[in-house]
Amino acid sequence: MSLWLWMSLAGVAAAPLDIGPTFNRDYGGADYRGWPLHSNASRSADHYKAVALECLAACVEDSKCCAWTYCLPHSATEPGPERCTLKARVPPLNTRSGCGWTGLAPRAVGPNSTVTAQCGGPP
């Protein structure tokens, strides 16, 4: 039984979904597709966030994607290059220092800020 479903049945209010993009968090797990990215400081003052928004756009365009994470190069959780990772469901939000930015696709958010069935919420 999912944690969200257990909390709902137990009468415990689930925390509102963090739709993002949110910095320094990570929806860890449920990865199905990822690729390296290369930001360029000449693109914008906050070039890492600009590339994170490209990762978000890739998630929105992919009908299977429910959540995404963009890891900065050599971050605490990812020692390698920049990376965009798409997730097939909404895993728990890691509140420790994350890769960089993370967020949810609009298809993942249902009524009252609940996770949709497609993305791992209740049927």
Coordinates of C-alpha atoms in Angstrom, one line a residue:
M1 CA 0.0 0.0 0.0
S2 CA 1.4 3.4 -0.9
L3 CA 2.3 5.9 1.9
W4 CA -0.2 8.4 0.5
L5 CA -3.0 5.8 0.5
W6 CA -2.1 4.7 4.0
M7 CA -2.1 8.2 5.2
S8 CA -5.5 8.9 3.6
L9 CA -7.1 5.8 5.1
A10 CA -5.6 6.7 8.5
G11 CA -7.1 10.2 8.2
V12 CA -3.7 11.8 8.1
A13 CA -3.6 14.8 5.8
A14 CA -0.9 14.4 3.1
A15 CA 1.4 17.3 2.6
P16 CA 0.6 19.4 -0.4
L17 CA 2.5 18.5 -3.6
D18 CA 5.5 20.6 -4.4
I19 CA 4.9 21.1 -8.1
G20 CA 8.1 23.1 -8.6
P21 CA 10.5 23.8 -10.1
T22 CA 12.0 23.6 -6.6
F23 CA 15.7 24.1 -5.9
N24 CA 17.7 21.8 -3.7
R25 CA 15.2 18.9 -3.6
D26 CA 14.9 15.6 -5.5
Y27 CA 12.0 13.3 -6.4
G28 CA 14.3 10.3 -6.0
G29 CA 13.5 7.1 -7.8
A30 CA 11.1 5.9 -10.6
D31 CA 13.6 7.0 -13.2
Y32 CA 12.9 5.7 -16.8
R33 CA 14.9 8.1 -19.0
G34 CA 17.8 10.4 -18.4
W35 CA 20.5 12.2 -20.4
P36 CA 23.4 14.5 -19.9
L37 CA 22.9 18.2 -20.3
H38 CA 25.4 21.1 -20.9
S39 CA 24.4 24.5 -19.6
N40 CA 26.3 27.5 -20.9
A41 CA 26.9 30.6 -18.8
S42 CA 26.3 32.8 -21.8
R43 CA 22.7 31.7 -22.1
S44 CA 21.5 33.5 -19.0
A45 CA 22.5 34.9 -15.7
D46 CA 21.1 31.7 -14.1
H47 CA 22.0 29.3 -16.8
Y48 CA 21.5 26.2 -14.5
K49 CA 17.9 27.2 -13.9
A50 CA 17.4 27.8 -17.6
V51 CA 18.5 24.2 -18.3
A52 CA 16.3 22.9 -15.5
L53 CA 13.3 24.5 -17.3
E54 CA 14.3 22.6 -20.4
C55 CA 14.2 19.4 -18.3
L56 CA 10.7 20.4 -17.2
A57 CA 9.7 21.0 -20.8
A58 CA 10.9 17.5 -21.8
C59 CA 8.8 16.0 -19.0
V60 CA 5.7 17.9 -20.0
E61 CA 6.1 16.8 -23.6
D62 CA 6.5 13.1 -22.7
S63 CA 3.2 11.5 -21.8
K64 CA 4.8 8.9 -19.5
C65 CA 6.6 11.5 -17.4
C66 CA 5.1 12.4 -14.0
A67 CA 8.1 14.0 -12.3
W68 CA 11.6 15.3 -13.3
T69 CA 14.9 16.1 -11.7
Y70 CA 17.8 18.2 -13.1
C71 CA 21.1 17.5 -11.3
L72 CA 23.8 20.2 -11.3
P73 CA 27.3 19.1 -12.3
H74 CA 29.1 17.5 -9.4
S75 CA 26.2 17.9 -7.0
A76 CA 26.0 16.2 -3.6
T77 CA 23.9 13.3 -4.9
E78 CA 25.3 13.1 -8.5
P79 CA 29.1 13.4 -8.8
G80 CA 29.0 13.4 -12.6
P81 CA 27.9 15.9 -15.3
E82 CA 24.6 17.8 -15.4
R83 CA 21.7 15.4 -16.0
C84 CA 18.0 15.5 -16.7
T85 CA 16.0 12.5 -15.4
L86 CA 12.3 11.8 -16.1
K87 CA 10.3 9.7 -13.6
A88 CA 7.3 7.4 -14.4
R89 CA 5.6 8.1 -11.1
V90 CA 5.8 10.6 -8.3
P91 CA 8.3 9.2 -5.8
P92 CA 8.7 10.7 -2.3
L93 CA 10.2 14.2 -2.3
N94 CA 13.7 14.0 -0.8
T95 CA 14.0 17.0 1.6
R96 CA 17.7 16.6 2.0
S97 CA 20.0 18.5 -0.3
G98 CA 19.1 17.3 -3.8
C99 CA 20.6 17.4 -7.2
G100 CA 19.5 20.9 -8.2
W101 CA 15.9 21.4 -9.4
T102 CA 12.9 19.0 -9.4
G103 CA 9.2 19.2 -10.1
L104 CA 6.0 17.6 -11.3
A105 CA 4.3 17.4 -14.7
P106 CA 0.8 18.9 -14.7
R107 CA -0.6 15.4 -15.4
A108 CA 0.7 14.3 -12.0
V109 CA -1.4 16.7 -10.0
G110 CA -5.1 16.0 -9.4
P111 CA -7.9 17.6 -7.5
N112 CA -6.9 19.1 -4.1
S113 CA -3.2 18.7 -4.9
T114 CA -3.3 14.9 -4.9
V115 CA -1.2 12.6 -7.1
T116 CA -3.2 11.3 -10.1
A117 CA -3.7 7.6 -10.6
Q118 CA -1.5 7.7 -13.7
C119 CA 1.4 8.9 -11.6
G120 CA 1.0 6.7 -8.6
G121 CA -1.9 8.1 -6.7
P122 CA -5.0 6.2 -5.6
P123 CA -7.1 4.5 -8.3

